[in-house]
Coordinates of C-alpha atoms and ligand atoms in Angstrom, one line a residue:
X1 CA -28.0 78.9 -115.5
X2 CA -28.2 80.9 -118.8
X3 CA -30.9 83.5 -119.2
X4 CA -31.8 82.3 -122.6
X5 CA -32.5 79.1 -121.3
X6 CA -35.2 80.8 -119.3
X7 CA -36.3 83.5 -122.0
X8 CA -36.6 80.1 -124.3
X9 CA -38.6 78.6 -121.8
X10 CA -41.1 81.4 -122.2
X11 CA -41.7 82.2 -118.8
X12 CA -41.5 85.8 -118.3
X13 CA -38.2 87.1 -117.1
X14 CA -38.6 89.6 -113.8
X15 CA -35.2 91.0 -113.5
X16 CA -32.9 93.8 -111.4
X17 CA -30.4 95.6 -111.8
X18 CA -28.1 96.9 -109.0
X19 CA -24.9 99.1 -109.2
X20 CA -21.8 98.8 -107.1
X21 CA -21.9 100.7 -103.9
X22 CA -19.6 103.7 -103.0
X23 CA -19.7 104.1 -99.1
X24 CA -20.3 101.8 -96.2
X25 CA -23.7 103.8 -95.6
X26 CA -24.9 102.5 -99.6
X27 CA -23.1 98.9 -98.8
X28 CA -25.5 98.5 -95.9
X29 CA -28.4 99.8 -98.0
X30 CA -27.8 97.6 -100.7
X31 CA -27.8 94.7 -98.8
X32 CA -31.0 95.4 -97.6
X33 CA -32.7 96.3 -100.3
X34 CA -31.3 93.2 -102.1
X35 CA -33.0 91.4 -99.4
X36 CA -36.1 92.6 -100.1
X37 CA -36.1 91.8 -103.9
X38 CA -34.8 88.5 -103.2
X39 CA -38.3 87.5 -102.0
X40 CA -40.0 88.1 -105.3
X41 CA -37.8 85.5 -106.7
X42 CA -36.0 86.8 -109.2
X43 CA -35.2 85.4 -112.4
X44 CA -31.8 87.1 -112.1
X45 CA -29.8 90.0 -111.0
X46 CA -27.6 92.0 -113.2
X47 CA -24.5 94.4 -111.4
X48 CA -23.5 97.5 -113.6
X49 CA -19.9 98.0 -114.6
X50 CA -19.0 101.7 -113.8
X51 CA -17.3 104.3 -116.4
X52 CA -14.1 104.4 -117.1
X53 CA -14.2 100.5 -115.3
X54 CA -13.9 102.8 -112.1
X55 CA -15.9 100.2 -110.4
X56 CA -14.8 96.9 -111.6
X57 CA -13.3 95.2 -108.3
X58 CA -16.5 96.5 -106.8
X59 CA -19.2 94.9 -109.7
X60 CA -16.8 91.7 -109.9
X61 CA -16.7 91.4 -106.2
X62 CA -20.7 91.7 -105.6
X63 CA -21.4 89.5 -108.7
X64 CA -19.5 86.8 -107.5
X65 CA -21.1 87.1 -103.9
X66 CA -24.9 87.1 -105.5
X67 CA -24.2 84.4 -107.6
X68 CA -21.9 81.9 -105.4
X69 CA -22.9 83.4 -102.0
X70 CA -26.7 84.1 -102.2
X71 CA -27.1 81.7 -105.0
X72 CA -29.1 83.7 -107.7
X73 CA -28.6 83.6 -111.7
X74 CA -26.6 86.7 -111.9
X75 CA -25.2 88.8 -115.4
X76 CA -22.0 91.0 -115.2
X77 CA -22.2 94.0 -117.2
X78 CA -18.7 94.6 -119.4
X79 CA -17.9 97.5 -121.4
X80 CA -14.8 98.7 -123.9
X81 CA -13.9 101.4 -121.4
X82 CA -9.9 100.1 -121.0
X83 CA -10.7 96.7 -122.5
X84 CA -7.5 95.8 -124.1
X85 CA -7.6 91.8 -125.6
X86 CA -5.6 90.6 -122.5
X87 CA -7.5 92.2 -120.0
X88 CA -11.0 90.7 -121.6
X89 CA -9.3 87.4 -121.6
X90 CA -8.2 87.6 -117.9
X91 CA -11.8 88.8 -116.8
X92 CA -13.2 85.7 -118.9
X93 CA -11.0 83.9 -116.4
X94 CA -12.4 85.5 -113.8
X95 CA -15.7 84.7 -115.1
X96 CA -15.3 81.1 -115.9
X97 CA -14.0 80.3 -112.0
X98 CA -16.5 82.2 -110.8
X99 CA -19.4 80.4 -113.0
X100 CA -20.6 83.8 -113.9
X101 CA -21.9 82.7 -117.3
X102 CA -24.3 85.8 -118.5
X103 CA -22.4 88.9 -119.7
X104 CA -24.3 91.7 -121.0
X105 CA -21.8 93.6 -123.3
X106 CA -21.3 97.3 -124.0
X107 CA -19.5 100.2 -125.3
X108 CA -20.0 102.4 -122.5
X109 CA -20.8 105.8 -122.3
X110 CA -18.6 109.2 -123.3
X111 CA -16.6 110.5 -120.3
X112 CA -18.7 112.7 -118.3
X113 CA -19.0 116.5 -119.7
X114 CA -17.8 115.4 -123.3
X115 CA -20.1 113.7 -125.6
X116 CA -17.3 111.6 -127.8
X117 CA -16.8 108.1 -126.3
X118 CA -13.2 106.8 -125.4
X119 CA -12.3 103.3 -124.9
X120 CA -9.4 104.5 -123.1
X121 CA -7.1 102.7 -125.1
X122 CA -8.9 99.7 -125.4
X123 CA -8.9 97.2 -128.5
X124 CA -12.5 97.7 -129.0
X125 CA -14.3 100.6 -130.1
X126 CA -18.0 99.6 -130.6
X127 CA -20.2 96.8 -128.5
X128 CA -20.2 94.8 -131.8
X129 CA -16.5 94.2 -131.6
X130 CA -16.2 92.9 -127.6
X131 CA -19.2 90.6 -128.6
X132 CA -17.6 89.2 -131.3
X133 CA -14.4 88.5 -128.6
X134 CA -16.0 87.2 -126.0
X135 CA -18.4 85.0 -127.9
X136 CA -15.2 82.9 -129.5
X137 CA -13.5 82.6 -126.0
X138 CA -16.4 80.7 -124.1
X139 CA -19.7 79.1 -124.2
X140 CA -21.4 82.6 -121.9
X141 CA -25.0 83.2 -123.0
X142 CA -24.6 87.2 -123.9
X143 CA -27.1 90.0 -124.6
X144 CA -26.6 93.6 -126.1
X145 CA -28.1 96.9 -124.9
X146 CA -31.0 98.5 -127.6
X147 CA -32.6 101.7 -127.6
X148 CA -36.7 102.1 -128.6
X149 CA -36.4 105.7 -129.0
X150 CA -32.2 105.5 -130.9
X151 CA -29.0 105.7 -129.0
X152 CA -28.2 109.5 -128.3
X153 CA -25.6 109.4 -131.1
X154 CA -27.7 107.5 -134.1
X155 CA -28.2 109.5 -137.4
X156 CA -31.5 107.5 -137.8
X157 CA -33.8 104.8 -136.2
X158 CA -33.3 103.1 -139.6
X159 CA -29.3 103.4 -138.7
X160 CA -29.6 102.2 -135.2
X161 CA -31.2 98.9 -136.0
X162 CA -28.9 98.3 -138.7
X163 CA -26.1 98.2 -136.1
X164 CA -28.1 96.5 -133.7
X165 CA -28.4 93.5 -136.4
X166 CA -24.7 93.5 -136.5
X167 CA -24.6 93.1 -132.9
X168 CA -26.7 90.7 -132.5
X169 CA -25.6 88.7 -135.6
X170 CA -22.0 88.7 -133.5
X171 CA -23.7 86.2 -131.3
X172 CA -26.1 88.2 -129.1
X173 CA -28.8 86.0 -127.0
X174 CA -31.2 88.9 -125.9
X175 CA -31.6 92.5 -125.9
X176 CA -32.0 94.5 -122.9
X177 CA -33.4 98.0 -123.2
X178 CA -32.3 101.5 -122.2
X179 CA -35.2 102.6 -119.8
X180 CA -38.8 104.6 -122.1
X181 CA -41.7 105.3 -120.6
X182 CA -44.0 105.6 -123.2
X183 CA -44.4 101.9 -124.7
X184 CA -45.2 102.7 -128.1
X185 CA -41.6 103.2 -128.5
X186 CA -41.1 99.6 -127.5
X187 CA -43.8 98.2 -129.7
X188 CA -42.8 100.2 -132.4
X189 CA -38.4 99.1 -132.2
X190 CA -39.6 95.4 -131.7
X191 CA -41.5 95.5 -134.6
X192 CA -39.1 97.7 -136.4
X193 CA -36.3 94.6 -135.0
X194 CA -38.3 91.9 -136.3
X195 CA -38.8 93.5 -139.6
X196 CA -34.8 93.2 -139.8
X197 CA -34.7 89.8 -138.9
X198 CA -33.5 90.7 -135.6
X199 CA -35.6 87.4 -133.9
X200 CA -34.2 86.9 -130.3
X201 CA -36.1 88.4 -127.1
X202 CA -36.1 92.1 -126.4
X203 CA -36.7 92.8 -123.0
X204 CA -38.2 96.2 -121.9
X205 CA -35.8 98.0 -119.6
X206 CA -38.1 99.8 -116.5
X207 CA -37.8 102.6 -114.1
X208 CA -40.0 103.6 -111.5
X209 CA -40.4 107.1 -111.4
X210 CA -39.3 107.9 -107.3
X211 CA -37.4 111.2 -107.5
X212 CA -38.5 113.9 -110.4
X213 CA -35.1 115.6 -110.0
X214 CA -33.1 112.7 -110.2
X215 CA -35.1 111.2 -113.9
X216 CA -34.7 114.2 -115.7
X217 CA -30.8 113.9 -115.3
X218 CA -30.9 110.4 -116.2
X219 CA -33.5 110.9 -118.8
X220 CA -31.4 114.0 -120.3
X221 CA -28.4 111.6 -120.7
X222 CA -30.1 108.8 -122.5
X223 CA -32.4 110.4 -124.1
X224 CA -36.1 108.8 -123.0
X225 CA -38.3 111.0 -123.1
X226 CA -41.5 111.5 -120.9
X227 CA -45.2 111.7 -121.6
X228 CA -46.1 115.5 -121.4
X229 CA -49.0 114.4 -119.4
X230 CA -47.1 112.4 -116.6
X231 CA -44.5 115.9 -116.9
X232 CA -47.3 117.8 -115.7
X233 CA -48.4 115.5 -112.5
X234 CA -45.2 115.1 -111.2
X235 CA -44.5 118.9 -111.6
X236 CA -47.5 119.6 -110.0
X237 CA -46.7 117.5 -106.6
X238 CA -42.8 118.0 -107.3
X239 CA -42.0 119.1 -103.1
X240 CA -44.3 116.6 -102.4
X241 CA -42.1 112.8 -102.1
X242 CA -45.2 110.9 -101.4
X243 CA -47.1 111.8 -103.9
X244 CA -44.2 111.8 -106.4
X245 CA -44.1 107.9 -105.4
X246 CA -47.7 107.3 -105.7
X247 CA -47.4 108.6 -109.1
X248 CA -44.3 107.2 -110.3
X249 CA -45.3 103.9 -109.0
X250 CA -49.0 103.9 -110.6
X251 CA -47.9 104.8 -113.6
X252 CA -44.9 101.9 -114.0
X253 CA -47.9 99.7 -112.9
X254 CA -50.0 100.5 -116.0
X255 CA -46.4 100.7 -118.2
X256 CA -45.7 97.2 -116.6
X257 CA -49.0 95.5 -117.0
X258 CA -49.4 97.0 -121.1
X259 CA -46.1 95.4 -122.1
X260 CA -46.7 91.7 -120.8
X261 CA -49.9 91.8 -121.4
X262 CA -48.7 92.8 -125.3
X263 CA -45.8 90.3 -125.3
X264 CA -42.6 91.5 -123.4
X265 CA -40.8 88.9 -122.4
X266 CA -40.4 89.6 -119.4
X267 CA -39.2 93.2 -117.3
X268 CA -35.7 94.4 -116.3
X269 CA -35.9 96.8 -113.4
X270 CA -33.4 99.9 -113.0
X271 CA -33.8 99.7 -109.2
X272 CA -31.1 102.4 -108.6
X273 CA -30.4 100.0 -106.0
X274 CA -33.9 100.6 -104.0
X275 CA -36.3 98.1 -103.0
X276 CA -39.4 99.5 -102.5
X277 CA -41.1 101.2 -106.0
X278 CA -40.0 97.5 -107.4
X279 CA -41.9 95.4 -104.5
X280 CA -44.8 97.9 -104.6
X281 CA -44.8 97.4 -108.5
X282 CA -44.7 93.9 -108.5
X283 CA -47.5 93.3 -105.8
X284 CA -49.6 94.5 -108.3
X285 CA -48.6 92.8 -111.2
X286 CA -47.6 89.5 -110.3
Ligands
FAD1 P1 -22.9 100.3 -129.4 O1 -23.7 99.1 -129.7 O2 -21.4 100.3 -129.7 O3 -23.6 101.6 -130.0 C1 -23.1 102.9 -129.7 C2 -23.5 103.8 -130.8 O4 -22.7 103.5 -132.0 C3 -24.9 103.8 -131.3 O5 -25.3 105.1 -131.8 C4 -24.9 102.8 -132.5 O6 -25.9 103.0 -133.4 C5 -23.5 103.1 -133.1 N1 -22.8 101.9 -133.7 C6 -22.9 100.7 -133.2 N2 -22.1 99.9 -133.9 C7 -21.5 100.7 -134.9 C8 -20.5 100.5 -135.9 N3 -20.0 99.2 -136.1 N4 -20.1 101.5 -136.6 C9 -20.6 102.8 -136.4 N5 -21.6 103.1 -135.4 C10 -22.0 102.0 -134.7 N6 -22.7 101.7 -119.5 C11 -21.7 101.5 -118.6 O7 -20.7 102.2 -118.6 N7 -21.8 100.4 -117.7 C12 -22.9 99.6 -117.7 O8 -23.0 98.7 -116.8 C13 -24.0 99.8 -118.6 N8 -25.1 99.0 -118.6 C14 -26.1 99.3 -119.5 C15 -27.2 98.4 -119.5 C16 -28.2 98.6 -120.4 C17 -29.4 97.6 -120.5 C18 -28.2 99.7 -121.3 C19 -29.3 100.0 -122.3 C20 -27.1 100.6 -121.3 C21 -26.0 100.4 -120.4 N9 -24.9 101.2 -120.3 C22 -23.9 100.9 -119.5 C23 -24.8 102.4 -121.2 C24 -24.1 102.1 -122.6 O9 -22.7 101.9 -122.3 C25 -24.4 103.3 -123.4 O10 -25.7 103.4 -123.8 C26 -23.5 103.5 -124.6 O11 -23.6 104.9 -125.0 C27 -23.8 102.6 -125.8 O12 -23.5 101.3 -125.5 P2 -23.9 100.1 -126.6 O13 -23.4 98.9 -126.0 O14 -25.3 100.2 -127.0 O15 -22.9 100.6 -127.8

């Protein structure tokens, strides 16, 4: 099934997103907390495709088993990293016999410690170009990545949307965002989308706050930033996991609950491959 069918539908989209395992220890965990989300019925699942394609047997491997094994809509992440035209048309294969038919499609980010990106020799050098591929080799429903607070390497706001129209003018479906926690950026780059003709559905990109340490690396590399006042609580309880939860949780809660209620779409979760702040979360929203 294609997401846009369901986004067009307008029933809300409650999405997560896994990445592939690295030890026998995360396999096991991953299944389980898979197991968990399944119950809230998903509207699909979306597997992460790892720099440098490090982890492409692995993200192939598990998006074929959630799709054709457990059954669930699935997308496969796909990046320029190495993507040279004949390996993008052998994947497609892979794709098409697999009946993966979602693809969300990306540049992919700079090596780690350098801050220029290399497609290592790849033929494409922005997302823009491997959308434009893909979408003349098959009938895949596809959607983009966009930023409500600019990719890390935009000049301007003004610049970023500008390529994001290209993008999505390339034959983009829906746009899935990089992870904010303060939803006036969200309101404010839909608006700022729409006002550039950018009319397909932008869904919010969410995670749940669980580890203080471990969101301001992520948050360093992308860029999001967070409210001063939520800085201040979780550095007040920071040796204090609990409590960190309890706060994180609450606060994705209220970030959740604002953005439906205010017309997202629908939700994609970063679950860092965890269960438990995304059941908790939804048990109050649904
Ligand atoms: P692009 O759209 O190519 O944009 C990159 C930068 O170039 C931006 O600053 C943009 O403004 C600019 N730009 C765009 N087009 C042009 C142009 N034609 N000329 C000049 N400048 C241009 N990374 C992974 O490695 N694996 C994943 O699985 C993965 N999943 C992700 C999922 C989501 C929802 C998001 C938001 C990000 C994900 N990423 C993933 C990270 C992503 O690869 C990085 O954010 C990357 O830095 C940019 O990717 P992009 O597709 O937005 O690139």
């Amino acid at each position: 099934m294609k997401i846009k069918d369901i986004l067009d539908s307008r029933e809300k989209t409650f999405s997560f997103e896994f990445f592939p395992p690295k030890n026998y220890s995360s396999i096991l965990e991953l299944g389980i907390n898979i197991g968990q989300l399944m119950k809230l019925s998903p509207s699909y699942i979306s597997v992460t495709y790892g720099a440098g394609g490090s982890t492409q047997e692995t993200s192939f491997s598990m998006i074929d088993y959630i799709n054709n094994k457990i059954g669930l809509v699935t997308m496969a992440h796909y990046t320029c990293v190495n993507a040279t035209k004949e390996k993008v048309l052998r994947d497609i294969d892979f794709f098409h016999e697999k009946n993966i038919e979602n693809l969300i499609l990306l540049r992919g980010d700079p090596p780690k410690g350098e801050t220029k990106f290399n497609n290592g020799g790849g033929d494409f050098q922005h997302a823009s170009d491997l959308i434009d591929f893909v979408a003349k080799q098959g009938d895949f429903c596809i959607a983009a990545a966009g930023y409500p607070e600019a990719h890390p390497e935009s000049e301007t706001f003004d610049k970023d949307i500008e390529y994001l129209k290209y993008k999505v003018a390339k034959g983009v479906d829906f746009v899935v965002t990089q992870l904010f926690f303060d939803n006036s950026y969200y309101f404010d780059f839909v608006e700022r989308a729409r006002n550039a003709g950018i009319n397909i559905p932008i869904v919010p990109g969410i995670m749940p706050i669980t580890n203080f340490k471990q969101i301001k690396k992520f948050t360093q590399m992308c860029g999001a930033k967070i409210p001063d006042l939520l800085v201040q609580k979780l550095e007040a309880h920071h040796d204090d996991f609990k409590k960190t939860y309890d706060i994180g949780v609450d606060f994705a809660i209220d970030q959740c609950r604002e953005l439906l209620d205010k017309g997202a779409p629908g939700l994609h979760f970063y679950t860092l491959n965890k269960s438990r702040a995304t059941v908790d979360i939804f048990a109050s929203i649904k």
